[in-house]
Tab-separated table of C-alpha atoms in Angstrom:
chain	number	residue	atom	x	y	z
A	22	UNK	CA	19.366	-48.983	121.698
A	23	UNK	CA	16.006	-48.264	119.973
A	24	UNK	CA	17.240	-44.569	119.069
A	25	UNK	CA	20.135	-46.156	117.653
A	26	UNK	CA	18.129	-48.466	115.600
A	27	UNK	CA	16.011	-45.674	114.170
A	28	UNK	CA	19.527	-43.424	113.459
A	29	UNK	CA	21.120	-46.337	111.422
A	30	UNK	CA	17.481	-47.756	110.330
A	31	UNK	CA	19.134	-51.402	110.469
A	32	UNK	CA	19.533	-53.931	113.232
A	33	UNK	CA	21.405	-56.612	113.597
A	34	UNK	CA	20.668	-60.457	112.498
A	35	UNK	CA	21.446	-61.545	115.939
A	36	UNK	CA	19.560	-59.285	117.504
A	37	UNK	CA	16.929	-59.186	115.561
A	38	UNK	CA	16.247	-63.313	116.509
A	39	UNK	CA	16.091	-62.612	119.867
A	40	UNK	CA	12.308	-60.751	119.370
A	41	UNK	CA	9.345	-62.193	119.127
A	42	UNK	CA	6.707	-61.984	116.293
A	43	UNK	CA	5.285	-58.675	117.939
A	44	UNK	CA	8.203	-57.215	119.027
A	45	UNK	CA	9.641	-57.501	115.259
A	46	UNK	CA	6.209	-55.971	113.990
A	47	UNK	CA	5.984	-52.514	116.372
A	48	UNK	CA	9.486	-52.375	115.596
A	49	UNK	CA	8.916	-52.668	112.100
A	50	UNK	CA	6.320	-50.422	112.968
A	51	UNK	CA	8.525	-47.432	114.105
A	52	UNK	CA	11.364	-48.023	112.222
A	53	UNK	CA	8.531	-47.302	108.824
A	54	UNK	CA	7.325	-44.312	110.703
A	55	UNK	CA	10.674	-42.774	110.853
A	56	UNK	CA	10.948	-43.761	107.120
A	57	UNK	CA	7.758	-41.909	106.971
A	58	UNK	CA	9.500	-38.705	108.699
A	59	UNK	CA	12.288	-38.844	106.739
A	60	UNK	CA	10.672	-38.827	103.415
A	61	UNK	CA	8.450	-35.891	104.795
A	62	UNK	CA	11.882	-33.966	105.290
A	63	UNK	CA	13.717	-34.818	102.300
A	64	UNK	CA	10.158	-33.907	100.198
A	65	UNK	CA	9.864	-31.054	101.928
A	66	UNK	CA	13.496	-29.832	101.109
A	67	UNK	CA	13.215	-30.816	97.862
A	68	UNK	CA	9.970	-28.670	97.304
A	69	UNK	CA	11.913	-25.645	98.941
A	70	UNK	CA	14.841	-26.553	96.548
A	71	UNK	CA	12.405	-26.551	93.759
A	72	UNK	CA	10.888	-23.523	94.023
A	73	UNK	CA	13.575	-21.499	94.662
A	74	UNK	CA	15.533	-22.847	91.472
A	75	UNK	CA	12.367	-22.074	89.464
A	76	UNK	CA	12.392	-18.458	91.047
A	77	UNK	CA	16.339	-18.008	89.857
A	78	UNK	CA	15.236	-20.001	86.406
A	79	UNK	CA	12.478	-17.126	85.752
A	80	UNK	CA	14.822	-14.743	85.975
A	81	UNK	CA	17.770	-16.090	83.920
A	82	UNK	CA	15.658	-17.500	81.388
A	83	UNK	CA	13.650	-14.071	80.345
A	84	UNK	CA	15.667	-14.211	76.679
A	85	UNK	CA	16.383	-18.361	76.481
A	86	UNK	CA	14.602	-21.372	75.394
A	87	UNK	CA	11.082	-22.187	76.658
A	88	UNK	CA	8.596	-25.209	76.119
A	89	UNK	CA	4.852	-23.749	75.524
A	90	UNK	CA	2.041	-26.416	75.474
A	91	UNK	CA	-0.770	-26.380	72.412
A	92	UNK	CA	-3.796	-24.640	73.705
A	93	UNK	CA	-6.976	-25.062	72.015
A	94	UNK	CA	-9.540	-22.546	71.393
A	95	UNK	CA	-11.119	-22.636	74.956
A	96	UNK	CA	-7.554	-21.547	76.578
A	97	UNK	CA	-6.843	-24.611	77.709
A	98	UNK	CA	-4.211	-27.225	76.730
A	99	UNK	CA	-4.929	-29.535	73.919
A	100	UNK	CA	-5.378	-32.916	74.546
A	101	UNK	CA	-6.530	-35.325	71.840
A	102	UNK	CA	-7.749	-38.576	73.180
A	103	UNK	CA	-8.089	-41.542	70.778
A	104	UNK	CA	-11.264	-42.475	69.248
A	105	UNK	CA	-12.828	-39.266	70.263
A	106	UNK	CA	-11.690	-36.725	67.764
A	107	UNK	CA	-13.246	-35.701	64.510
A	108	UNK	CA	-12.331	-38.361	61.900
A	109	UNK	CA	-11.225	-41.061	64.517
A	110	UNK	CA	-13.096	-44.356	64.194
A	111	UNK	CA	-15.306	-45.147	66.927
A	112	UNK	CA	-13.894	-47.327	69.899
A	113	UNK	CA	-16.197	-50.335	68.766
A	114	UNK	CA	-15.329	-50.060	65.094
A	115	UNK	CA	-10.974	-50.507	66.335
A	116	UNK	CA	-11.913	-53.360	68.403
A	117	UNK	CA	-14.229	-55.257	65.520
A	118	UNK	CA	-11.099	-54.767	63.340
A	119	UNK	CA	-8.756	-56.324	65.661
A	120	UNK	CA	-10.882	-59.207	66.369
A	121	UNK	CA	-11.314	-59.510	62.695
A	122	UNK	CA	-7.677	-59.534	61.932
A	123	UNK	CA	-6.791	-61.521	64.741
A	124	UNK	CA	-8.882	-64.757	63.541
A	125	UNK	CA	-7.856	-63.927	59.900
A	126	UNK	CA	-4.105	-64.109	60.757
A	127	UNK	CA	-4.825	-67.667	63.192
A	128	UNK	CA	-6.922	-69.392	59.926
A	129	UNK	CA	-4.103	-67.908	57.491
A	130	UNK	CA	-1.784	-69.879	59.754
A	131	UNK	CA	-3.833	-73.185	59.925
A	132	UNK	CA	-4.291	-73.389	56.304
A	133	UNK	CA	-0.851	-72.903	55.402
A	134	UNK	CA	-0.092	-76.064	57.447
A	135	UNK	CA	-2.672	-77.778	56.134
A	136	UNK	CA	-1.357	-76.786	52.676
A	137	UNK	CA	1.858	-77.704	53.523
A	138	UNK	CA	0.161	-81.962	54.634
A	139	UNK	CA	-1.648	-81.735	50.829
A	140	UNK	CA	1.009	-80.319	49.037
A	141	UNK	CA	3.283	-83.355	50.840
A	142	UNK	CA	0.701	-86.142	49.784
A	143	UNK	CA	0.037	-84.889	45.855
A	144	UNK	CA	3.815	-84.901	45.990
A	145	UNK	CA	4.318	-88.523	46.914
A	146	UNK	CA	0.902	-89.910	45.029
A	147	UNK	CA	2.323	-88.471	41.379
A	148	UNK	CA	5.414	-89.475	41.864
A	149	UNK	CA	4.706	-93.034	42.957
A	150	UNK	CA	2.122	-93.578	40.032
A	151	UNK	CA	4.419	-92.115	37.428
A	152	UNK	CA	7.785	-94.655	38.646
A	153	UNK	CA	4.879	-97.229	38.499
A	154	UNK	CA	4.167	-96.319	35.007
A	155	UNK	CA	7.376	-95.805	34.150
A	156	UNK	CA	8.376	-99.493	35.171
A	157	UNK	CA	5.429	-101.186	33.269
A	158	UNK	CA	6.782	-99.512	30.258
A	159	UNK	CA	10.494	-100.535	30.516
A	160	UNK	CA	9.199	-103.897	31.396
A	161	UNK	CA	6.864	-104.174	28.136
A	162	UNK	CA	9.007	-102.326	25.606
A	163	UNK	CA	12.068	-103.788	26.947
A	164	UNK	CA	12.222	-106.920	24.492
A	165	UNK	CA	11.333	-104.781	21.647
A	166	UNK	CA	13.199	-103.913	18.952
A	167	UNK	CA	15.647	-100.811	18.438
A	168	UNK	CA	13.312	-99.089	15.789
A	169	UNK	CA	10.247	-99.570	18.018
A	170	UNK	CA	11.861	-97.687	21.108
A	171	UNK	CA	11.486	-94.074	20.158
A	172	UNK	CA	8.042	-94.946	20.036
A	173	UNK	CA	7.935	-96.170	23.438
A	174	UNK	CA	9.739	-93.401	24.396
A	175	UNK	CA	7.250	-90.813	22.468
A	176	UNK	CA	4.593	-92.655	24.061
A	177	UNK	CA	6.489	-92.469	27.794
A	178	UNK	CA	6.891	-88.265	27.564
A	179	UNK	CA	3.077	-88.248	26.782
A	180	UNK	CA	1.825	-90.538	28.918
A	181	UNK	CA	4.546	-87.838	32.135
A	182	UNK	CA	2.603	-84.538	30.207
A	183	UNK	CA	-0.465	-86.381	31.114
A	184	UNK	CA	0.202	-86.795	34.482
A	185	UNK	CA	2.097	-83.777	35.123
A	186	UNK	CA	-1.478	-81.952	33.481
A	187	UNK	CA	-3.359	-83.884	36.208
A	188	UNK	CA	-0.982	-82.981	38.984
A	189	UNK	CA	-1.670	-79.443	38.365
A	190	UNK	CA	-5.060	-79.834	38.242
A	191	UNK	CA	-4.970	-81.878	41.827
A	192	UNK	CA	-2.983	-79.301	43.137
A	193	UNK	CA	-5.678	-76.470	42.096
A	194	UNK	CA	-8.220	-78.026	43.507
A	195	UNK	CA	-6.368	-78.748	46.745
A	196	UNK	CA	-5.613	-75.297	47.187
A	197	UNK	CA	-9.211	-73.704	46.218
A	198	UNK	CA	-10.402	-76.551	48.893
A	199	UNK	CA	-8.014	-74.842	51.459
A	200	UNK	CA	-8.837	-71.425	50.540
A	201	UNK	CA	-12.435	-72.317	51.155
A	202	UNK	CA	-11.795	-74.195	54.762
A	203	UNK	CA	-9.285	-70.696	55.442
A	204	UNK	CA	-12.386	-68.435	54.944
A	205	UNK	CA	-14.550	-70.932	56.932
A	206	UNK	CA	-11.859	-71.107	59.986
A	207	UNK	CA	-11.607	-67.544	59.932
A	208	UNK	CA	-15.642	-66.689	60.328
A	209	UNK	CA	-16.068	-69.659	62.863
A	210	UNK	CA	-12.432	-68.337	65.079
A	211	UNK	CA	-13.954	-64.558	64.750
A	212	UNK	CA	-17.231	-65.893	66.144
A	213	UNK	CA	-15.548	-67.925	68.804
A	214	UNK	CA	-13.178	-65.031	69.628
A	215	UNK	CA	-16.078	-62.169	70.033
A	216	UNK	CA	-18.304	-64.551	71.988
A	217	UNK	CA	-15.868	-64.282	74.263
A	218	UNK	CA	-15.583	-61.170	74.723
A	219	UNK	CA	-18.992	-60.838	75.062
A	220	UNK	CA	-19.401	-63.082	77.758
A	221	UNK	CA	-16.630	-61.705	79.496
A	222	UNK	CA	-14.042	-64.967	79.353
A	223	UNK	CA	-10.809	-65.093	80.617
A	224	UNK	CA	-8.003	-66.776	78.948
A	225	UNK	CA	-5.442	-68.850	81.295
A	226	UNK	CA	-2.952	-65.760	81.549
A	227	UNK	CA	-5.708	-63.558	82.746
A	228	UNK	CA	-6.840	-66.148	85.648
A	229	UNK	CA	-3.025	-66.730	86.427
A	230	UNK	CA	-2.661	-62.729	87.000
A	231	UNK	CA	-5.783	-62.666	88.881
A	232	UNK	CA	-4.593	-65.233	91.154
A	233	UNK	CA	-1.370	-63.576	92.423
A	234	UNK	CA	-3.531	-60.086	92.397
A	235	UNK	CA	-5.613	-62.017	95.115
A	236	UNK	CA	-2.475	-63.244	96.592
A	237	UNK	CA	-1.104	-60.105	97.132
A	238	UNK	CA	-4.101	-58.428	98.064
A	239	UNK	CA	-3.923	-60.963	100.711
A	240	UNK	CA	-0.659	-60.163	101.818
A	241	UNK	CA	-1.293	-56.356	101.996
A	242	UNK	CA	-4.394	-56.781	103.983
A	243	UNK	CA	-2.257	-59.098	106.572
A	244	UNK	CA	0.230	-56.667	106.732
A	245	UNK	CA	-2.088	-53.526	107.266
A	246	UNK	CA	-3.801	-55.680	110.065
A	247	UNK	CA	-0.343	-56.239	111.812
A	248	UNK	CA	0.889	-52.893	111.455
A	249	UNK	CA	-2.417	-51.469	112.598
A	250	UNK	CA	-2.572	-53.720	115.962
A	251	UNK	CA	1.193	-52.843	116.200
A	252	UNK	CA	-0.016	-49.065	116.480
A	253	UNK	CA	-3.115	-50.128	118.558
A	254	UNK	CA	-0.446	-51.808	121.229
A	255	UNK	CA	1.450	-48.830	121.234
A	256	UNK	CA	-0.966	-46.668	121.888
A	257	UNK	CA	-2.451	-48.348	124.777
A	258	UNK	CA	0.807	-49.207	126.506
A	259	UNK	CA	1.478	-45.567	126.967
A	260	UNK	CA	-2.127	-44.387	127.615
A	261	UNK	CA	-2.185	-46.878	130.529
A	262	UNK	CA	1.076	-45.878	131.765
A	263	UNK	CA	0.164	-42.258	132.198
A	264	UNK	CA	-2.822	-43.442	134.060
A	265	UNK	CA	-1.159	-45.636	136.389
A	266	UNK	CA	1.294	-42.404	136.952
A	267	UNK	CA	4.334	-44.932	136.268
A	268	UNK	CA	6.404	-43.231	133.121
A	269	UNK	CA	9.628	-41.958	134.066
A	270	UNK	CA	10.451	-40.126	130.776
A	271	UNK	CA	12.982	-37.944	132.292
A	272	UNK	CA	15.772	-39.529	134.078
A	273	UNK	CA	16.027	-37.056	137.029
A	274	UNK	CA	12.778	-38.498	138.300
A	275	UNK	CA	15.065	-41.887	139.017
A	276	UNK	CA	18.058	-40.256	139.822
A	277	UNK	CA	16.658	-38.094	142.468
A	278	UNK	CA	15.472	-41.063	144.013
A	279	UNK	CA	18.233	-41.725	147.530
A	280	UNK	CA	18.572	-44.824	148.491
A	281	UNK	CA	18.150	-45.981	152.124
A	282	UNK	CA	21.414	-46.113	154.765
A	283	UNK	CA	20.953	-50.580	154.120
A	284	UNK	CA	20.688	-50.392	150.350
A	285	UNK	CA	23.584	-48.353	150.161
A	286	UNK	CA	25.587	-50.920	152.508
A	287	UNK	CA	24.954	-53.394	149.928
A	288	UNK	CA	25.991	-51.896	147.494
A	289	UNK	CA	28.864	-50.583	148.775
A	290	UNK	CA	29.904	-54.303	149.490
A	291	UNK	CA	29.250	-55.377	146.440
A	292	UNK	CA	31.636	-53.269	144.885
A	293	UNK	CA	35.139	-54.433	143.688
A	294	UNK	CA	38.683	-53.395	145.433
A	295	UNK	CA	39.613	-50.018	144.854
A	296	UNK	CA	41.487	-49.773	141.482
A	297	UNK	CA	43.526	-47.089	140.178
A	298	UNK	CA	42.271	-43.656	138.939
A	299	UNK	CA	43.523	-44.867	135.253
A	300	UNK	CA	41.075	-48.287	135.835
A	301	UNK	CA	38.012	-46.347	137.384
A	302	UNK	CA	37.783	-45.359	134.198
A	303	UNK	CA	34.513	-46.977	132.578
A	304	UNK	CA	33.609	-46.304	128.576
A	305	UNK	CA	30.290	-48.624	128.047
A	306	UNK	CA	31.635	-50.016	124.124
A	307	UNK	CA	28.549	-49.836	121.262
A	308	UNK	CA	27.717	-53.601	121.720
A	309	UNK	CA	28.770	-56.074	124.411
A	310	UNK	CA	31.044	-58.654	122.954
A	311	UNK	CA	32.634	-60.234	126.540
A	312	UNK	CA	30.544	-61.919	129.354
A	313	UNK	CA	33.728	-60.045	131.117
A	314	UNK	CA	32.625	-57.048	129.480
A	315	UNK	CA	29.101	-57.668	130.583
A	316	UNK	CA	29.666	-58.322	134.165
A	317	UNK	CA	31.775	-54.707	133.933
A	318	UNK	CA	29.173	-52.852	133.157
A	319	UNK	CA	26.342	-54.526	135.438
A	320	UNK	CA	28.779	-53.733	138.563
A	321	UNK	CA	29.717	-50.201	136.957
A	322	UNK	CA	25.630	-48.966	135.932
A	323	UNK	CA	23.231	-51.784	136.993
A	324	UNK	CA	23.682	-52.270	140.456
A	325	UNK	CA	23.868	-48.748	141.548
A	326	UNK	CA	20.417	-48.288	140.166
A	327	UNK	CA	19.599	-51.387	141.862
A	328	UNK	CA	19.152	-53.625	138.966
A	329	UNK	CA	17.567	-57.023	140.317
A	330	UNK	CA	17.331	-56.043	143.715
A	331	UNK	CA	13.782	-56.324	145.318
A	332	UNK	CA	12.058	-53.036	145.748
A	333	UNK	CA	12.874	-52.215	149.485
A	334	UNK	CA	15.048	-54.906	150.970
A	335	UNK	CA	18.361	-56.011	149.830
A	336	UNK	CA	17.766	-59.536	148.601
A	337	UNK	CA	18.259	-60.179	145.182
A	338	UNK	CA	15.066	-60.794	143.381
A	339	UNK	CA	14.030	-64.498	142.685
A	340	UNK	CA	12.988	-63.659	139.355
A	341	UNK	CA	16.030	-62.177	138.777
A	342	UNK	CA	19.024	-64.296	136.701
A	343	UNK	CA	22.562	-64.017	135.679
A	344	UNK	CA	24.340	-64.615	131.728
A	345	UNK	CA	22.359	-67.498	130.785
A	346	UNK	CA	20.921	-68.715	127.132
A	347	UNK	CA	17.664	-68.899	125.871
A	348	UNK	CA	17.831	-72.622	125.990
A	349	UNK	CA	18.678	-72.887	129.583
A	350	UNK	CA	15.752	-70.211	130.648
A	351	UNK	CA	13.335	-72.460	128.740
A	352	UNK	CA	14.712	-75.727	131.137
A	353	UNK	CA	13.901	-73.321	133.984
A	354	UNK	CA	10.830	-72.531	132.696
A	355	UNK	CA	10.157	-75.708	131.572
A	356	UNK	CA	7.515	-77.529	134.252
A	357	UNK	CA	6.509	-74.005	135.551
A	358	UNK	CA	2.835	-72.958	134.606
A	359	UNK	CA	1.321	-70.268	132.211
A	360	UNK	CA	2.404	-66.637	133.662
A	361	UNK	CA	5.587	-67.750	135.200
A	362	UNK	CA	9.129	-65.626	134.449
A	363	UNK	CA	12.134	-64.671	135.062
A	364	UNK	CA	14.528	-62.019	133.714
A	365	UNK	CA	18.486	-63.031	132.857
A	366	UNK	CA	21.284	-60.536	131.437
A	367	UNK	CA	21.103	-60.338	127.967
A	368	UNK	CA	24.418	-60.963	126.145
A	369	UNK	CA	22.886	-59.228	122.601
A	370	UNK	CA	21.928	-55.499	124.368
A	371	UNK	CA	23.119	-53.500	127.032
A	372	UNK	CA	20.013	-55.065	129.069
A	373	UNK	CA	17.738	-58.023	129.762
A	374	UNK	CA	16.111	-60.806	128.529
A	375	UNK	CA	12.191	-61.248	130.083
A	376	UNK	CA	11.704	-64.780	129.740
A	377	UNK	CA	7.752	-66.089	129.656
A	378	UNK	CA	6.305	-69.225	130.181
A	379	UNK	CA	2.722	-69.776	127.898
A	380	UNK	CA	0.500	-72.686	127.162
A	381	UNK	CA	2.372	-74.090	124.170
A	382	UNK	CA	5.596	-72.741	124.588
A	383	UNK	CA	7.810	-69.789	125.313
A	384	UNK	CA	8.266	-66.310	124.498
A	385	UNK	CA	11.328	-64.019	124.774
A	386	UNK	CA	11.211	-60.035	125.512
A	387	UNK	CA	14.375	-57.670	125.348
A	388	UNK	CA	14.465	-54.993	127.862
A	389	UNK	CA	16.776	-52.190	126.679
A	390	UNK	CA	19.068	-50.483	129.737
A	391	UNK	CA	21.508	-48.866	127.339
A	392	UNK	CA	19.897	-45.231	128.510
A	393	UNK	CA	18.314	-44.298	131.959
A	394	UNK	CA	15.632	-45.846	131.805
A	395	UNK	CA	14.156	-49.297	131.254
A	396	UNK	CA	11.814	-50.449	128.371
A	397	UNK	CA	11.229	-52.905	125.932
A	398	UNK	CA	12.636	-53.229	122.839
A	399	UNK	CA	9.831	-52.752	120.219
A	400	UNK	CA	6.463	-53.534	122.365
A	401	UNK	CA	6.230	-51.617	125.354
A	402	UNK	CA	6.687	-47.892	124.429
A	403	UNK	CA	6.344	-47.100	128.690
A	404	UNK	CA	9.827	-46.269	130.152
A	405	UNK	CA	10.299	-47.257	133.847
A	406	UNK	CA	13.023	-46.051	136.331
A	407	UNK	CA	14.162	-49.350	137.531
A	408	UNK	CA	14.124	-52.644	136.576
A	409	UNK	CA	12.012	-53.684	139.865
A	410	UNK	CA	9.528	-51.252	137.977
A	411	UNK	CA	8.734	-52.762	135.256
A	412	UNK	CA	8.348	-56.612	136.294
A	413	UNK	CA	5.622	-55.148	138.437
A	414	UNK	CA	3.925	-52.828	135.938
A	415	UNK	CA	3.354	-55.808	134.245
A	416	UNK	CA	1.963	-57.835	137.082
A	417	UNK	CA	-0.994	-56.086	136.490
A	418	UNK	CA	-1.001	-54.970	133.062
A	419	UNK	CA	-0.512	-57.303	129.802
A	420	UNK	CA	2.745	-56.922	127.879
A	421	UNK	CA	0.854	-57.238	124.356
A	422	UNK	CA	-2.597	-57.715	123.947
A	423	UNK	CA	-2.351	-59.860	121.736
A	424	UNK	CA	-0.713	-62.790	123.917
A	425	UNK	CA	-2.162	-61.073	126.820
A	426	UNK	CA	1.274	-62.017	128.896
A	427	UNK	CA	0.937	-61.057	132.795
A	428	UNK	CA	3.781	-62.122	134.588
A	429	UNK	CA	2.252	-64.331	137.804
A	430	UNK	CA	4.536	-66.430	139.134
A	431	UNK	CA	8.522	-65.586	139.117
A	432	UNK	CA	11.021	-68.191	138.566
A	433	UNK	CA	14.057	-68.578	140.719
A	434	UNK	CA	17.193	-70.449	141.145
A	435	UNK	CA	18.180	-73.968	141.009
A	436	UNK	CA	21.587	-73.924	140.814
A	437	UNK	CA	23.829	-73.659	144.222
A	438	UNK	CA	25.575	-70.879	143.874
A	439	UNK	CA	23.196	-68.734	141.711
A	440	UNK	CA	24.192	-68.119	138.465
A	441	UNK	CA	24.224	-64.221	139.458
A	442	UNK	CA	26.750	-64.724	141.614
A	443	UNK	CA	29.383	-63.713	139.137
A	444	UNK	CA	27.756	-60.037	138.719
A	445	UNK	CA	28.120	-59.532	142.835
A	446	UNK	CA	31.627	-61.081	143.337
């Protein structure tokens, strides 16, 4: 199952919820080193590829097309680095100018508005005094006589030049006032802008970016720690395996293993009625999708390698369960103490579910039987030759050291008959 992972580099939803946190992370773990491997390969290939396409390209291209790179007088290539070169302005000279224009361009802006509020109120103050002059005329001349009129008009277009003459001069004088403030802005916004600088501020975009730098800073360094103690746990698994002298990486070491005249009683009893040649016939499919299908292949590869039998009798294990849920393991494990188990047929894998009872809750382990061997799936790199094998490996040493999970106290039936009794009927 875990080789299969690592071909197709994708497991499945389902399966996937059925690890824990630190199964998912040395999973993660190896699935990145055979990223890792792969990339090697492919760089590798592609460095061979290279240079034996640059080999052929020497030779074809003797008479074509080549790209030559400036050299300077010392041989070697020309590079020409900004502010450095003869003639370039010094690095402190570019930034004063940018500062410089920078503030100029911010007052320009601010006294254009503030031209565009004076320019508004000149606007409305001539106009209102001239239609206030204009109506104390009509209203004085307006009983008049007909030959005095031109004179009141005469005396109307001066009185318009006059204030038109005094507009003008407002509006001068407004905008030498805003030139002045426009010079004033921009000194006091260059000052403001190169203290800054000096002192090293930070405007709100710059504290923003260094937030989610720290952020993900912080999420690298969490992930480095996981992957690291995901490496640590791997390591140590199989270093203490070899010492306790209970790896079976080859399968012959299990199948050379005979069982005794009793054992092989039971299991010759357990069998089903003889069937014909056609249905002796047994193809395991890629994933189980039957409980049908399940019990099939427990009676056809589990229980000759004596799959939740104990070690030398012929009683079925008590931690050992049938095809039950998560939820209904957790109600069996539910008033049982810190360190108690029990293992159930998984109906994700061609294996088991290990089952573990801790302080504040539960936690779930798959144990992968799809080859000839049994392991975990993604924590426990150690491959035992039976299942009996690896509930007592782990008696005595910890599944993860993080959780520091030693299985004490096995969990048996309460049900009448055992919900195994399906795989042995």
């Amino acid at each position: 199952m875990l080789q299969q992972i690592l071909r197709d580099m994708y497991i499945d939803p389902e399966l996937l919820a059925e690890l824990n946190e630190e199964q998912k992370q040395i999973l993660f773990y190896k699935m990145r080193e055979e990223q890792l491997r792969r990339w090697r390969e492919r760089e590798e290939k592609a460095r061979m590829e290279e240079a034996v396409l640059r080999k052929t390209a020497r030779r074809n291209q003797s008479n074509g097309k080549r790209v030559q790179w400036l050299r300077g007088q010392d041989g070697e290539v020309w590079v020409w680095v900004m502010g450095e070169a003869p003639g370039d302005k010094p690095y402190e000279q570019i930034s004063e100018e940018l500062i410089a224009e920078r503030a100029r361009l911010q007052a320009q802006k601010e006294a254009e508005e503030l031209w565009r509020q004076k320019e508004a109120e000149i606007t409305k103050k001539f106009r209102d005094a001239m239609a206030q002059e204009k109506a104390r005329i009509v209203a004085e001349k307006w009983k008049i006589e007909m030959e005095d009129r031109k004179a009141a008009k005469l005396e109307e277009e001066k009185i318009q030049e006059e204030l038109k003459k005094r507009e003008e001069e407002e509006r001068q004088k407004g905008e030498e006032l805003i030139r002045q403030q426009e010079e004033i802005r921009a000194k006091e916004l260059y000052l403001s802008l190169k203290q800054a600088q000096q002192h090293g501020q930070h405007s709100d975009d710059d504290q923003e970016w260094e937030e989610q730098l720290r952020r993900s800073k912080a999420a690298d360094e969490e992930r480095s720690h996981k992957a690291r103690r995901a490496r640590d746990e791997y390591r140590r698994q199989s270093l203490r395996a070899i010492q306790k002298g209970r790896v079976a990486g080859l399968s012959h070491l299990f199948q050379g293993t005979n069982l005794s005249s009793d054992q092989d009683i039971k299991l010759n009893n357990n069998s089903a009625t003889p069937l014909s040649p056609a249905a002796n016939i047994w193809e395991r499919p890629a994933r189980p999708f039957s409980r049908d299908v399940i019990i099939r292949w427990f009676k056809e590869e589990q229980i000759p390698r004596r799959a939740g039998f104990e070690r030398s009798t012929n009683r079925i294990a008590q931690w050992f369960h049938g095809i039950i849920s998560r939820q209904e393991a957790e109600e069996l494990l539910m008033n049982k103490s810190e360190g108690a188990f029990l293992v159930r047929v998984s109906e994700k894998i061609w294996g088991y579910a290990l089952s573990y009872r801790q302080q504040n809750g539960f936690k779930h382990f798959l144990v992968d039987a799809s080859g000839d061997f049994y392991s975990f799936l993604g924590v426990d790199p150690n491959r035992h030759p039976t299942l009996t094998d690896l509930i007592d490996f782990h008696k005595e040493e910890i599944i993860t050291s993080s959780g520091g999970e030693l299985l004490l106290e096995p969990c048996g039936q309460q049900k009448n008959p055992p919900d195994y009794s399906p795989l042995f009927e």
